[in-house]
């Protein structure tokens, strides 16, 4: 089994790879998370996942061409607007205020560089999350836990945010940032064998 370079510093993505017993090395991609202004919202996560893989490939070492590289990106879409990681607690508050009582889409794109074919393949996973109505006190209480830091939309589904999530249509690992089914499927399609 070959080790994979994970182009992300996300502890959640690392947890999922550990759960799947996939050996990996963390090498976060240093990219500006920008995308073409005319790109459809639904395409952004997959675009950024590919961009992360390319950034790690271009980071210098020629041995990168002979290594599996995995990139992932998660965004939230509500009413045609993209929500990434909040830059402040005030922004996280406004995100949660907008989500409460509504259904939003969580889009996670994954991209994999296959060193044998020398190609990048990618997949997109869409989930829908329904938040309950939240009072301003509940939002403030949740934000005081600090879970909003570094999380798309300002919440973590695997943490206390679950207190306010009524339903999920999709998979929890996709909302966490690395969908296990799609990851397994893309590795299998590229003949990456981790079943002994």
mmCIF file of C-alpha atoms in Angstrom:
data_model
loop_
_atom_site.group_PDB
_atom_site.id
_atom_site.type_symbol
_atom_site.label_atom_id
_atom_site.label_comp_id
_atom_site.label_asym_id
_atom_site.label_seq_id
_atom_site.Cartn_x
_atom_site.Cartn_y
_atom_site.Cartn_z
ATOM 1 C CA UNK A 1 0.000 0.000 0.000
ATOM 2 C CA UNK A 2 1.461 3.323 -1.075
ATOM 3 C CA UNK A 3 1.369 6.367 1.183
ATOM 4 C CA UNK A 4 -0.759 9.260 -0.033
ATOM 5 C CA UNK A 5 0.136 12.916 0.318
ATOM 6 C CA UNK A 6 -2.797 14.742 1.865
ATOM 7 C CA UNK A 7 -2.836 18.297 0.508
ATOM 8 C CA UNK A 8 -4.681 19.529 3.595
ATOM 9 C CA UNK A 9 -3.973 20.143 7.265
ATOM 10 C CA UNK A 10 -7.569 19.294 8.273
ATOM 11 C CA UNK A 11 -7.623 17.038 11.365
ATOM 12 C CA UNK A 12 -11.010 15.681 10.223
ATOM 13 C CA UNK A 13 -9.619 14.522 6.878
ATOM 14 C CA UNK A 14 -6.683 12.927 8.687
ATOM 15 C CA UNK A 15 -9.077 11.100 11.029
ATOM 16 C CA UNK A 16 -10.977 9.654 8.057
ATOM 17 C CA UNK A 17 -7.799 8.423 6.351
ATOM 18 C CA UNK A 18 -6.697 6.826 9.645
ATOM 19 C CA UNK A 19 -10.109 5.188 9.981
ATOM 20 C CA UNK A 20 -9.641 3.677 6.511
ATOM 21 C CA UNK A 21 -6.077 2.557 7.395
ATOM 22 C CA UNK A 22 -4.633 4.519 4.468
ATOM 23 C CA UNK A 23 -1.028 5.612 5.093
ATOM 24 C CA UNK A 24 -0.559 9.308 4.456
ATOM 25 C CA UNK A 25 1.754 12.282 4.862
ATOM 26 C CA UNK A 26 0.369 15.777 5.458
ATOM 27 C CA UNK A 27 1.594 18.406 2.997
ATOM 28 C CA UNK A 28 -0.923 21.271 2.997
ATOM 29 C CA UNK A 29 -1.360 23.077 -0.316
ATOM 30 C CA UNK A 30 -0.546 26.749 -0.084
ATOM 31 C CA UNK A 31 -3.135 28.231 -2.429
ATOM 32 C CA UNK A 32 -5.319 31.264 -2.636
ATOM 33 C CA UNK A 33 -8.822 29.816 -2.618
ATOM 34 C CA UNK A 34 -9.925 31.827 -5.641
ATOM 35 C CA UNK A 35 -11.881 30.632 -8.653
ATOM 36 C CA UNK A 36 -13.160 32.121 -11.925
ATOM 37 C CA UNK A 37 -15.896 34.697 -11.323
ATOM 38 C CA UNK A 38 -18.195 33.056 -13.875
ATOM 39 C CA UNK A 39 -17.863 29.568 -12.345
ATOM 40 C CA UNK A 40 -21.080 27.956 -11.101
ATOM 41 C CA UNK A 41 -21.170 27.639 -7.300
ATOM 42 C CA UNK A 42 -21.620 23.867 -7.583
ATOM 43 C CA UNK A 43 -18.275 23.509 -9.409
ATOM 44 C CA UNK A 44 -16.111 25.475 -6.953
ATOM 45 C CA UNK A 45 -15.277 22.739 -4.387
ATOM 46 C CA UNK A 46 -14.071 20.299 -7.037
ATOM 47 C CA UNK A 47 -12.102 23.066 -8.794
ATOM 48 C CA UNK A 48 -10.339 23.998 -5.532
ATOM 49 C CA UNK A 49 -9.588 20.340 -4.705
ATOM 50 C CA UNK A 50 -7.827 19.954 -8.079
ATOM 51 C CA UNK A 51 -6.032 23.277 -7.528
ATOM 52 C CA UNK A 52 -4.678 21.974 -4.193
ATOM 53 C CA UNK A 53 -3.333 18.800 -5.812
ATOM 54 C CA UNK A 54 -1.641 20.811 -8.571
ATOM 55 C CA UNK A 55 -0.083 23.156 -5.998
ATOM 56 C CA UNK A 56 1.502 20.240 -4.146
ATOM 57 C CA UNK A 57 2.684 18.720 -7.452
ATOM 58 C CA UNK A 58 4.289 22.036 -8.411
ATOM 59 C CA UNK A 59 5.880 22.571 -4.997
ATOM 60 C CA UNK A 60 9.337 21.618 -6.221
ATOM 61 C CA UNK A 61 10.362 18.015 -5.737
ATOM 62 C CA UNK A 62 10.364 15.811 -8.845
ATOM 63 C CA UNK A 63 9.432 12.812 -6.673
ATOM 64 C CA UNK A 64 5.938 14.321 -6.393
ATOM 65 C CA UNK A 65 5.269 12.896 -9.852
ATOM 66 C CA UNK A 66 5.632 9.364 -8.452
ATOM 67 C CA UNK A 67 3.411 9.896 -5.401
ATOM 68 C CA UNK A 68 -0.333 9.664 -4.882
ATOM 69 C CA UNK A 69 -1.726 13.081 -3.899
ATOM 70 C CA UNK A 70 -5.163 13.733 -2.453
ATOM 71 C CA UNK A 71 -6.847 17.117 -2.279
ATOM 72 C CA UNK A 72 -10.255 18.050 -0.882
ATOM 73 C CA UNK A 73 -12.307 21.177 -0.438
ATOM 74 C CA UNK A 74 -15.658 21.843 1.213
ATOM 75 C CA UNK A 75 -17.979 24.772 0.684
ATOM 76 C CA UNK A 76 -21.535 25.546 1.713
ATOM 77 C CA UNK A 77 -24.125 27.014 -0.629
ATOM 78 C CA UNK A 78 -27.314 28.743 0.441
ATOM 79 C CA UNK A 79 -29.494 30.761 -1.934
ATOM 80 C CA UNK A 80 -26.727 30.913 -4.546
ATOM 81 C CA UNK A 81 -24.128 32.253 -2.090
ATOM 82 C CA UNK A 82 -20.895 30.440 -1.183
ATOM 83 C CA UNK A 83 -19.869 30.160 2.460
ATOM 84 C CA UNK A 84 -16.272 29.163 3.199
ATOM 85 C CA UNK A 85 -14.446 29.388 6.512
ATOM 86 C CA UNK A 86 -15.499 32.456 8.521
ATOM 87 C CA UNK A 87 -12.725 34.988 9.070
ATOM 88 C CA UNK A 88 -14.030 36.074 12.483
ATOM 89 C CA UNK A 89 -16.511 35.112 15.176
ATOM 90 C CA UNK A 90 -18.824 37.881 13.972
ATOM 91 C CA UNK A 91 -18.824 36.402 10.477
ATOM 92 C CA UNK A 92 -19.447 32.919 11.920
ATOM 93 C CA UNK A 93 -22.412 34.388 13.824
ATOM 94 C CA UNK A 94 -23.878 35.839 10.631
ATOM 95 C CA UNK A 95 -23.399 32.499 8.822
ATOM 96 C CA UNK A 96 -25.273 30.546 11.514
ATOM 97 C CA UNK A 97 -27.968 33.184 11.661
ATOM 98 C CA UNK A 98 -28.530 32.745 7.924
ATOM 99 C CA UNK A 99 -28.491 28.916 8.120
ATOM 100 C CA UNK A 100 -30.927 28.531 11.016
ATOM 101 C CA UNK A 101 -34.322 27.190 10.035
ATOM 102 C CA UNK A 102 -33.116 26.495 6.465
ATOM 103 C CA UNK A 103 -31.644 23.766 4.275
ATOM 104 C CA UNK A 104 -28.209 24.385 2.774
ATOM 105 C CA UNK A 105 -25.990 22.353 0.466
ATOM 106 C CA UNK A 106 -22.566 21.099 1.536
ATOM 107 C CA UNK A 107 -20.358 20.481 -1.489
ATOM 108 C CA UNK A 108 -17.155 18.502 -1.024
ATOM 109 C CA UNK A 109 -14.815 18.025 -3.949
ATOM 110 C CA UNK A 110 -12.025 15.463 -3.880
ATOM 111 C CA UNK A 111 -9.156 15.165 -6.353
ATOM 112 C CA UNK A 112 -6.575 12.413 -6.667
ATOM 113 C CA UNK A 113 -3.322 12.402 -8.616
ATOM 114 C CA UNK A 114 -2.481 8.933 -9.884
ATOM 115 C CA UNK A 115 1.310 8.618 -10.393
ATOM 116 C CA UNK A 116 0.838 5.610 -12.675
ATOM 117 C CA UNK A 117 -1.468 7.275 -15.202
ATOM 118 C CA UNK A 118 -0.015 10.767 -14.473
ATOM 119 C CA UNK A 119 -3.576 12.098 -14.350
ATOM 120 C CA UNK A 120 -5.759 13.893 -11.803
ATOM 121 C CA UNK A 121 -9.256 12.510 -11.330
ATOM 122 C CA UNK A 122 -11.919 14.230 -9.267
ATOM 123 C CA UNK A 123 -15.358 13.718 -7.769
ATOM 124 C CA UNK A 124 -17.994 15.880 -6.165
ATOM 125 C CA UNK A 125 -20.257 14.940 -3.282
ATOM 126 C CA UNK A 126 -23.371 16.919 -2.374
ATOM 127 C CA UNK A 127 -25.192 16.718 0.955
ATOM 128 C CA UNK A 128 -28.073 18.760 2.334
ATOM 129 C CA UNK A 129 -28.122 19.909 5.942
ATOM 130 C CA UNK A 130 -31.184 21.287 7.727
ATOM 131 C CA UNK A 131 -30.579 23.549 10.713
ATOM 132 C CA UNK A 132 -33.213 24.095 13.392
ATOM 133 C CA UNK A 133 -34.265 27.572 14.423
ATOM 134 C CA UNK A 134 -31.638 29.001 16.771
ATOM 135 C CA UNK A 135 -31.897 31.832 19.247
ATOM 136 C CA UNK A 136 -29.135 34.432 19.411
ATOM 137 C CA UNK A 137 -28.168 32.953 22.812
ATOM 138 C CA UNK A 138 -27.804 29.486 21.265
ATOM 139 C CA UNK A 139 -25.644 30.832 18.445
ATOM 140 C CA UNK A 140 -23.447 32.710 20.925
ATOM 141 C CA UNK A 141 -23.172 29.626 23.131
ATOM 142 C CA UNK A 142 -22.122 27.486 20.161
ATOM 143 C CA UNK A 143 -19.551 30.024 18.956
ATOM 144 C CA UNK A 144 -18.070 30.238 22.476
ATOM 145 C CA UNK A 145 -16.965 26.588 22.082
ATOM 146 C CA UNK A 146 -14.523 27.657 19.352
ATOM 147 C CA UNK A 147 -15.674 24.916 16.978
ATOM 148 C CA UNK A 148 -16.285 27.494 14.260
ATOM 149 C CA UNK A 149 -12.536 28.041 13.701
ATOM 150 C CA UNK A 150 -11.384 26.646 10.342
ATOM 151 C CA UNK A 151 -14.764 25.089 9.509
ATOM 152 C CA UNK A 152 -16.707 25.729 6.310
ATOM 153 C CA UNK A 153 -19.841 27.624 7.252
ATOM 154 C CA UNK A 154 -18.587 28.079 10.818
ATOM 155 C CA UNK A 155 -19.740 24.757 12.255
ATOM 156 C CA UNK A 156 -18.569 21.183 12.743
ATOM 157 C CA UNK A 157 -21.148 18.476 12.259
ATOM 158 C CA UNK A 158 -19.147 16.013 14.362
ATOM 159 C CA UNK A 159 -19.204 18.392 17.316
ATOM 160 C CA UNK A 160 -21.805 20.342 19.240
ATOM 161 C CA UNK A 161 -23.371 21.709 16.047
ATOM 162 C CA UNK A 162 -25.244 18.394 15.948
ATOM 163 C CA UNK A 163 -27.480 19.853 18.668
ATOM 164 C CA UNK A 164 -28.982 22.105 15.990
ATOM 165 C CA UNK A 165 -28.953 19.877 12.904
ATOM 166 C CA UNK A 166 -32.389 18.391 12.274
ATOM 167 C CA UNK A 167 -31.583 16.308 9.193
ATOM 168 C CA UNK A 168 -28.778 15.377 6.828
ATOM 169 C CA UNK A 169 -29.438 14.158 3.311
ATOM 170 C CA UNK A 170 -26.118 12.629 2.329
ATOM 171 C CA UNK A 171 -23.257 11.366 4.477
ATOM 172 C CA UNK A 172 -21.712 12.748 7.628
ATOM 173 C CA UNK A 173 -18.150 12.174 6.381
ATOM 174 C CA UNK A 174 -18.894 14.327 3.322
ATOM 175 C CA UNK A 175 -20.041 17.167 5.577
ATOM 176 C CA UNK A 176 -16.899 16.603 7.691
ATOM 177 C CA UNK A 177 -14.815 17.250 4.571
ATOM 178 C CA UNK A 178 -13.830 13.848 3.131
ATOM 179 C CA UNK A 179 -16.642 11.557 1.909
ATOM 180 C CA UNK A 180 -15.607 7.969 2.589
ATOM 181 C CA UNK A 181 -17.715 6.365 -0.142
ATOM 182 C CA UNK A 182 -16.470 8.732 -2.852
ATOM 183 C CA UNK A 183 -12.887 8.415 -1.600
ATOM 184 C CA UNK A 184 -13.057 4.627 -1.669
ATOM 185 C CA UNK A 185 -14.704 4.744 -5.094
ATOM 186 C CA UNK A 186 -12.089 7.062 -6.615
ATOM 187 C CA UNK A 187 -9.182 5.020 -5.165
ATOM 188 C CA UNK A 188 -10.738 1.810 -6.458
ATOM 189 C CA UNK A 189 -11.252 3.329 -9.926
ATOM 190 C CA UNK A 190 -7.525 4.199 -10.001
ATOM 191 C CA UNK A 191 -6.443 0.691 -8.946
ATOM 192 C CA UNK A 192 -5.125 1.879 -5.589
ATOM 193 C CA UNK A 193 -5.377 -1.296 -3.549
ATOM 194 C CA UNK A 194 -5.673 -1.120 0.226
ATOM 195 C CA UNK A 195 -7.566 -4.364 0.738
ATOM 196 C CA UNK A 196 -5.046 -7.094 1.451
#
